[in-house]
Coordinates of C-alpha atoms and ligand atoms in Angstrom, one line a residue:
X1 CA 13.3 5.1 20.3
X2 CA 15.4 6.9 17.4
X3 CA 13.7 6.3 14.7
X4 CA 16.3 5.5 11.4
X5 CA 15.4 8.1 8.6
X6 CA 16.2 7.1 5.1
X7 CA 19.1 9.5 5.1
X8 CA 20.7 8.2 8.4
X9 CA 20.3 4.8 7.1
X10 CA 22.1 5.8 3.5
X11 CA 24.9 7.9 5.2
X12 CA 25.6 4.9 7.4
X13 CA 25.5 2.6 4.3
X14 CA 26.9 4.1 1.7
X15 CA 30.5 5.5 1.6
X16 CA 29.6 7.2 -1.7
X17 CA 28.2 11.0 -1.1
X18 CA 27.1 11.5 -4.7
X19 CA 25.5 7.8 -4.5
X20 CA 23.7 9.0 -1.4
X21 CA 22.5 12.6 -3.2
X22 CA 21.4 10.4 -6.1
X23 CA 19.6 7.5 -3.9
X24 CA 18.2 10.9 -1.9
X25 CA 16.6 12.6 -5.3
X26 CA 15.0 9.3 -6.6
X27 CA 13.1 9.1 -2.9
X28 CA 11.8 12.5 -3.2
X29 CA 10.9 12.1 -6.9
X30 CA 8.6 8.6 -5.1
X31 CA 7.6 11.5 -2.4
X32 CA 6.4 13.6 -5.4
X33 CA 5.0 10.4 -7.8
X34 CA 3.1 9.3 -4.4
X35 CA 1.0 12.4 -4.0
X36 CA 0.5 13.0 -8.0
X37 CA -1.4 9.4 -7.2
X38 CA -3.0 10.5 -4.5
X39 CA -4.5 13.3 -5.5
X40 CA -4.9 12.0 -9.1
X41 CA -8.8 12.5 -9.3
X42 CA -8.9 15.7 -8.4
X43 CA -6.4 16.7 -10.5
X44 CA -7.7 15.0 -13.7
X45 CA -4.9 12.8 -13.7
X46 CA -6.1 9.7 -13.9
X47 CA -7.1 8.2 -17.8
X48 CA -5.0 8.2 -21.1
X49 CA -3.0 10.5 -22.6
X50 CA -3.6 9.5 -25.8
X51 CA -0.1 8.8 -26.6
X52 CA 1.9 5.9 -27.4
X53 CA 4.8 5.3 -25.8
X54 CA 8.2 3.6 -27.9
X55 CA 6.7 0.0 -26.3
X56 CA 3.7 0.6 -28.6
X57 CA 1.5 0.9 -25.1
X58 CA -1.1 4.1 -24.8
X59 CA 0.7 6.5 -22.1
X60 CA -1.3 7.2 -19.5
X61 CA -1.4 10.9 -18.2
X62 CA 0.3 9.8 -14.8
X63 CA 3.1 7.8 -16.4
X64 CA 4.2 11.4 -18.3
X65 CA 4.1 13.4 -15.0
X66 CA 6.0 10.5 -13.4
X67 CA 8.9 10.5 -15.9
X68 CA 8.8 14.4 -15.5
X69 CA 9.4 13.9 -11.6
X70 CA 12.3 11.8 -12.2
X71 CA 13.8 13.8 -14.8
X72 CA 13.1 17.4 -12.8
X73 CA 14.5 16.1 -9.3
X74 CA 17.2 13.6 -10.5
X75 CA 18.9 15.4 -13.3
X76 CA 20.6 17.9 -10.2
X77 CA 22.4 15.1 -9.3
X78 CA 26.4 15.9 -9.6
X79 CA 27.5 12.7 -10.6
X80 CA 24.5 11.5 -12.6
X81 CA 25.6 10.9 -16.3
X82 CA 22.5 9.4 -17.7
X83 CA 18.9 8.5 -17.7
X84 CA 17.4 5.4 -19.5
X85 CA 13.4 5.6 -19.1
X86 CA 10.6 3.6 -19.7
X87 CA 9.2 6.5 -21.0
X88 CA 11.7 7.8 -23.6
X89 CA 13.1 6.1 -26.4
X90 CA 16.5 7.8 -26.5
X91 CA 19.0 7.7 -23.6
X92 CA 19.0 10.9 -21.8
X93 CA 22.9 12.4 -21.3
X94 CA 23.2 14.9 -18.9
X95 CA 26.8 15.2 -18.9
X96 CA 29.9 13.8 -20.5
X97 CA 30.1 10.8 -18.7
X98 CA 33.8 10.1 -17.0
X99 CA 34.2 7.0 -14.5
X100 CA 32.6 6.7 -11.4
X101 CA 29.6 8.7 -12.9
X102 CA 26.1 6.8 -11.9
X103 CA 23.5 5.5 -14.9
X104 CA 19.6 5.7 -13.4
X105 CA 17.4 3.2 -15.4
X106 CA 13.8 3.4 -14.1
X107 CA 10.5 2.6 -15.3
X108 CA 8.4 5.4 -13.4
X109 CA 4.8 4.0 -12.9
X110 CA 4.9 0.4 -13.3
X111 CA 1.8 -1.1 -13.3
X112 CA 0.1 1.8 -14.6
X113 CA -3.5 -0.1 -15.9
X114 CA -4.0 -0.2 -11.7
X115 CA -4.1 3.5 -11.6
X116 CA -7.8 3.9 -12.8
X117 CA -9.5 1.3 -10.2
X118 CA -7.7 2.6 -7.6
X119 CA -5.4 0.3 -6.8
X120 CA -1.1 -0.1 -6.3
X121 CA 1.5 1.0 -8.5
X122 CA 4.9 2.1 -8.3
X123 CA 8.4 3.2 -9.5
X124 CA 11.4 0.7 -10.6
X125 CA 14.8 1.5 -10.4
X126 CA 18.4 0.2 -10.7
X127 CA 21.8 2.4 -11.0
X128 CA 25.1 1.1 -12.3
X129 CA 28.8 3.1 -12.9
X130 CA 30.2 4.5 -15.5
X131 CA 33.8 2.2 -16.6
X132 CA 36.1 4.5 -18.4
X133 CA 35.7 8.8 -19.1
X134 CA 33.8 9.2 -22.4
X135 CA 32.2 5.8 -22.2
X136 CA 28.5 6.2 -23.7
X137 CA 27.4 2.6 -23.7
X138 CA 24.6 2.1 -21.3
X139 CA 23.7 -1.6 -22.2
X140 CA 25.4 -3.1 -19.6
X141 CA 24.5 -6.7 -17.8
X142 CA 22.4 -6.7 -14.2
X143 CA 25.5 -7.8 -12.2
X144 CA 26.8 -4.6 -12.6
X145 CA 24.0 -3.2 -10.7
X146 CA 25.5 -0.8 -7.5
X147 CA 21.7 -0.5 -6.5
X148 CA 17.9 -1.1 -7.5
X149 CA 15.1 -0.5 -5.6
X150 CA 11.3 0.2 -6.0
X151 CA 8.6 2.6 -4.5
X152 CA 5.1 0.8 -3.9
X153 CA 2.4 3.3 -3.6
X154 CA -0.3 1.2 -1.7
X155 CA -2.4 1.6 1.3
X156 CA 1.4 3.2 2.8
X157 CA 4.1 4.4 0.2
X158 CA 7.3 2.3 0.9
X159 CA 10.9 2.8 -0.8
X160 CA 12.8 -0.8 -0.7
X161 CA 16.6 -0.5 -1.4
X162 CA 19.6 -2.9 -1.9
X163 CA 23.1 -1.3 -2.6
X164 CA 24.4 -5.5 -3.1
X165 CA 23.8 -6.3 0.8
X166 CA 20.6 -6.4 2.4
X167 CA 17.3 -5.5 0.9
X168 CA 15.8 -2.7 3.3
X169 CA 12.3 -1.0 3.4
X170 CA 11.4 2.2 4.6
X171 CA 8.0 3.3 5.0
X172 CA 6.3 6.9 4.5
X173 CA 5.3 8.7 7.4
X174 CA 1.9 10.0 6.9
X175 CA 2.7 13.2 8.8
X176 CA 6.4 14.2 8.0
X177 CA 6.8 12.3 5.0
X178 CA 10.0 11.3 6.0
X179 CA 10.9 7.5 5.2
X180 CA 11.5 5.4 8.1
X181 CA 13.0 2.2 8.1
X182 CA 10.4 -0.2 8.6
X183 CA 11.8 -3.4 7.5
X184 CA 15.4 -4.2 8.0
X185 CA 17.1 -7.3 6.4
X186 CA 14.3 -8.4 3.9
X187 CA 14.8 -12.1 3.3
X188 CA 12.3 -13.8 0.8
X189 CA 10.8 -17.6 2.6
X190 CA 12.5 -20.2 0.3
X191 CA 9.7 -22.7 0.3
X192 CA 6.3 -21.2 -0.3
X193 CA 2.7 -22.4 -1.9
X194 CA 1.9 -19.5 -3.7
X195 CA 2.4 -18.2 -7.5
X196 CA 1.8 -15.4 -9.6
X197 CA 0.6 -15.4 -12.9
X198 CA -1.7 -13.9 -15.7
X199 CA -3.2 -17.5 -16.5
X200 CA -5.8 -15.8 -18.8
X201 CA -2.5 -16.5 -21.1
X202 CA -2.6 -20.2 -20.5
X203 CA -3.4 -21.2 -24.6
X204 CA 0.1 -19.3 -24.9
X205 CA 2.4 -20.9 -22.5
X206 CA 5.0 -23.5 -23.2
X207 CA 4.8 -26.7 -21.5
X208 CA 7.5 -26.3 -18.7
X209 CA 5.1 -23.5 -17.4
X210 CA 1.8 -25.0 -18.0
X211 CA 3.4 -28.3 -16.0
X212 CA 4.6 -26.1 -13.0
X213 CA 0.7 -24.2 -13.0
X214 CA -0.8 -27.2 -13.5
X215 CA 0.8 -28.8 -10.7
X216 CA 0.3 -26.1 -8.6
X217 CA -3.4 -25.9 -9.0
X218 CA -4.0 -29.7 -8.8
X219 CA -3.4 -29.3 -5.3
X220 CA -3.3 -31.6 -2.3
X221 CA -4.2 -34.6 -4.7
X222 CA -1.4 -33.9 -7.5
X223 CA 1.9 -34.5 -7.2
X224 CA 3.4 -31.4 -5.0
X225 CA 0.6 -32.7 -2.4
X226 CA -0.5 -29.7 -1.1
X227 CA -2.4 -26.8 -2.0
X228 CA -1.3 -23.7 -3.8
X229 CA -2.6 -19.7 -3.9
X230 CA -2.6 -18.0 -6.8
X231 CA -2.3 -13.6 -6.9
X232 CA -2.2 -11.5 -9.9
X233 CA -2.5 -7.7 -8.8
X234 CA -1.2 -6.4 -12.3
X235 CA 1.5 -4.7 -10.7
X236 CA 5.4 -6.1 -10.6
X237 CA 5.9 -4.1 -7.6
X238 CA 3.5 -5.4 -5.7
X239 CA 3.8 -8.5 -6.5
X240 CA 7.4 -8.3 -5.6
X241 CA 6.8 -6.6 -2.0
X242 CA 4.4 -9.5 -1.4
X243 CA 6.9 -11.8 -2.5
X244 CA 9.4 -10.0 -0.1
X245 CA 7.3 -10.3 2.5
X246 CA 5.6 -13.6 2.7
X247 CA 7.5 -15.9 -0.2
X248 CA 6.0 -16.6 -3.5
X249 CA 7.0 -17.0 -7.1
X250 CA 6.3 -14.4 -9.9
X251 CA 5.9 -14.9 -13.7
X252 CA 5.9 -13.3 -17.0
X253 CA 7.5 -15.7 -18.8
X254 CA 7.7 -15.8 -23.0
X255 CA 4.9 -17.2 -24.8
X256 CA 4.1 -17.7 -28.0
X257 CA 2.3 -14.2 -28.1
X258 CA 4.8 -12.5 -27.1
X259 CA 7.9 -14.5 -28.0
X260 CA 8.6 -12.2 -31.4
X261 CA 9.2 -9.3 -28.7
X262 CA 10.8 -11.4 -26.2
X263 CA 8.6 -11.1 -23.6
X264 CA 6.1 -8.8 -21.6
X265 CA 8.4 -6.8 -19.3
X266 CA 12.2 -4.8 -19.6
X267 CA 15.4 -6.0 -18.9
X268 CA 17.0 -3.2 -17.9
X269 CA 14.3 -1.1 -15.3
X270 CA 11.9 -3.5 -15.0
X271 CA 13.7 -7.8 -14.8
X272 CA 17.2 -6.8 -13.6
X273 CA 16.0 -4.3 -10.6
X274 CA 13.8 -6.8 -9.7
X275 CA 16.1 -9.4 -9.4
X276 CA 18.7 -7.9 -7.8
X277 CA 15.9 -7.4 -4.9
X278 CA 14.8 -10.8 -4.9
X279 CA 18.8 -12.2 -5.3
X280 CA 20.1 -10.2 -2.2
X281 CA 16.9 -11.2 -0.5
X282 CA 18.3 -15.1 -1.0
X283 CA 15.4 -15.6 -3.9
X284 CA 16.3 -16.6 -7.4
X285 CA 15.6 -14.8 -11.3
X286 CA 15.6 -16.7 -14.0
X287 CA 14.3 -16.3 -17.5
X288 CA 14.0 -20.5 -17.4
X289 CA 17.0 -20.7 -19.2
X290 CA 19.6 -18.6 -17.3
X291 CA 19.9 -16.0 -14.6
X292 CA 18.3 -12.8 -15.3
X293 CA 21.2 -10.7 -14.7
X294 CA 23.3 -12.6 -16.7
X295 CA 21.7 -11.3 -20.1
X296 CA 23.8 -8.9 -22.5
X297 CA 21.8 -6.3 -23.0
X298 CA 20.9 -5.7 -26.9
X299 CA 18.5 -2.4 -26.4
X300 CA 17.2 -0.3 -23.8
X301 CA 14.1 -1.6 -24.2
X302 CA 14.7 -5.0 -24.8
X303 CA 12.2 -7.4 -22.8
X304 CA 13.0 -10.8 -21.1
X305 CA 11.1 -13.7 -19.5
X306 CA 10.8 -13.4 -16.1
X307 CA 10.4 -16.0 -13.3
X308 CA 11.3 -14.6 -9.9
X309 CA 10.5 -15.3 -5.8
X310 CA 11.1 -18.3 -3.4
X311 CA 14.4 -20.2 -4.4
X312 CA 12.5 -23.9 -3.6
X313 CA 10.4 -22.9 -6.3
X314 CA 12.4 -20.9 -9.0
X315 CA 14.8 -23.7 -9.4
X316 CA 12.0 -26.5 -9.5
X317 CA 11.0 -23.9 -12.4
X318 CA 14.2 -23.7 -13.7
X319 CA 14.4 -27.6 -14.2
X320 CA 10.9 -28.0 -15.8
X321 CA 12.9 -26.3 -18.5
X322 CA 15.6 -28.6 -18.8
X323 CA 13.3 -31.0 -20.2
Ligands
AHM1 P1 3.7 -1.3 -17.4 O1 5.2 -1.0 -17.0 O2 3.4 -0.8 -18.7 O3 2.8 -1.0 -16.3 O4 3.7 -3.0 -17.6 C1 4.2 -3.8 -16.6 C2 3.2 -4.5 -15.9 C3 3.7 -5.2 -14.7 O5 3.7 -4.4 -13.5 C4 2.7 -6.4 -14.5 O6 3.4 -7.5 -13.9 C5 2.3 -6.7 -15.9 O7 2.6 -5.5 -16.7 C6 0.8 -7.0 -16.0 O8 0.6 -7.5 -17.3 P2 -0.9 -8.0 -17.7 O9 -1.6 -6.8 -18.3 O10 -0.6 -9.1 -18.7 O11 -1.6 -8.5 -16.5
MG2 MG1 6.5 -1.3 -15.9

């Protein structure tokens, strides 16, 4: 059997040959991000670097070398005009942007409290177009979106991709490193009975999602009738490949902890990726109020609620907060 290499699956995908270079150098810089992981221990990686990052969060060494491996391998990219990182305040220009040119937004370790007990991570990204030559505005809204994807760097490193069809998974091979697709056509299972949540946040929550867990974890004798599963790895991205792959509904929604900054996680590399997956994957995002990739974008930073997976269960969601 021929096996279908990232690269034979982009060049039969993608008409775009700068879009393929780009979608080529964010793969290797996952390739790179994977092994830094890996081999994190050894190389006394893994811990704190003692700095804060413009999200007020304490960087850890590994979320530095990760940006690094981004900015090193994707900056070559002909047509790439600019970079907007978790990592770095300021928008990165690398070259007078003129249309056509490709934006990379990417948050390059999500998850990163996992990395010290050992358990997944991974890399967020989503790449829009530059409009018109000279244009320098990167806050753009998530429909605009060409292509988002994520790296999970679990028990196998995968690379899942939509360019606005189908959500497709390639997974590492151990030997060549190449990645191999794996898992054509992702679809997320509309009706599921199983959410994710941080509920050590209940005291915060508004009622619309205390009413949805609530329901949820009453079980076969409340009123959805049956039981529910919870998960919380701590990790979007794997909460989002599970979700992929067996239905679910994730949440960070706004409480009233976090409501002054809008939210937990980032519109624009963390929420809008994210829900481009779970959109082309027949899912639904929604902050509660309206779709996710809907929002005008005030900062590069800016952070949303989020409430993403199986559609049964998004929109059940998304009523709870008509009322
Ligand atoms: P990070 O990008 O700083 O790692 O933060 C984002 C992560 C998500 O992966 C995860 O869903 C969430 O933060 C976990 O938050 P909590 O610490 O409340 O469990
Ligand atoms: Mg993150």
């Amino acid at each position: 059997m021929t096996e279908t290499t990232l690269r034979r699956h982009l060049t039969q995908s993608t008409p775009d040959p700068n879009l393929i270079f780009l979608l080529e150098d964010i793969a290797s810089a996952c390739r790179a991000i994977a092994n830094l992981v890996r081999n994190g221990a050894f190389e006394g990686n893994l811990g704190s670097a003692d700095v804060m990052n413009i999200q007020g969060e304490t960087q850890k060494t590994l979320d530095i070398l990760a940006n690094d491996e981004f900015e090193r391998i994707c900056s070559n990219s002909p047509r790439l005009a600019a970079l907007v990182s978790e990592e770095v305040e300021a928008v990165t220009w690398l070259k007078e942007p003129k249309a056509g040119d490709y934006l990379l937004y990417f948050d390059p370790l999500d998850g990163s409290s996992n990395l010290d007990v050992n358990l997944s991570v991974g890399s967020i990204f989503a790449i829009m177009q530059v409009q018109t030559d000279g244009d320098r505005n990167v806050l753009h809204e998530g429909r605009r979106q060409v292509c988002a994807g994520y790296a999970l760097y679990g028990p196998s490193t995968m690379f899942v991709l939509t360019d606005g069809a189908e959500v497709t998974g390639f997974t590492c091979h151990n030997g060549t490193g190449d990645f191999r697709l794996t898992h054509p056509n992702m679809k997320v299972p509309s009706e599921t009975s199983e959410f994710a949540i941080n509920t050590s946040r209940y005291r915060y929550w508004d009622t619309p999602i205390r009413r949805y867990v609530d329901e949820c974890v009453a079980g076969k004798e409340g009123v959805r009738q049956r039981p529910f599963n919870m998960r919380w790895t701590a990790s979007m991205v794997a909460e989002i490949h599970r979700i992929l792959t067996r239905g679910g509904v994730f949440l960070y929604p706004a409480d009233s902890k976090n409501r002054s900054a809008g939210g937990k996680l980032r519109l624009m590399y963390e929420a809008n990726p994210m829900a481009m997956i779970i959109q082309q994957a027949g899912g639904v995002a929604s902050t509660g109020y309206g779709p996710i990739m809907d929002i005008e974008p005030k900062g590069p930073h800016q952070r949303v609620p989020v409430i993403l997976g199986s559609r049964a269960e998004v929109e059940r969601l998304i009523e709870y907060h008509k009322t």
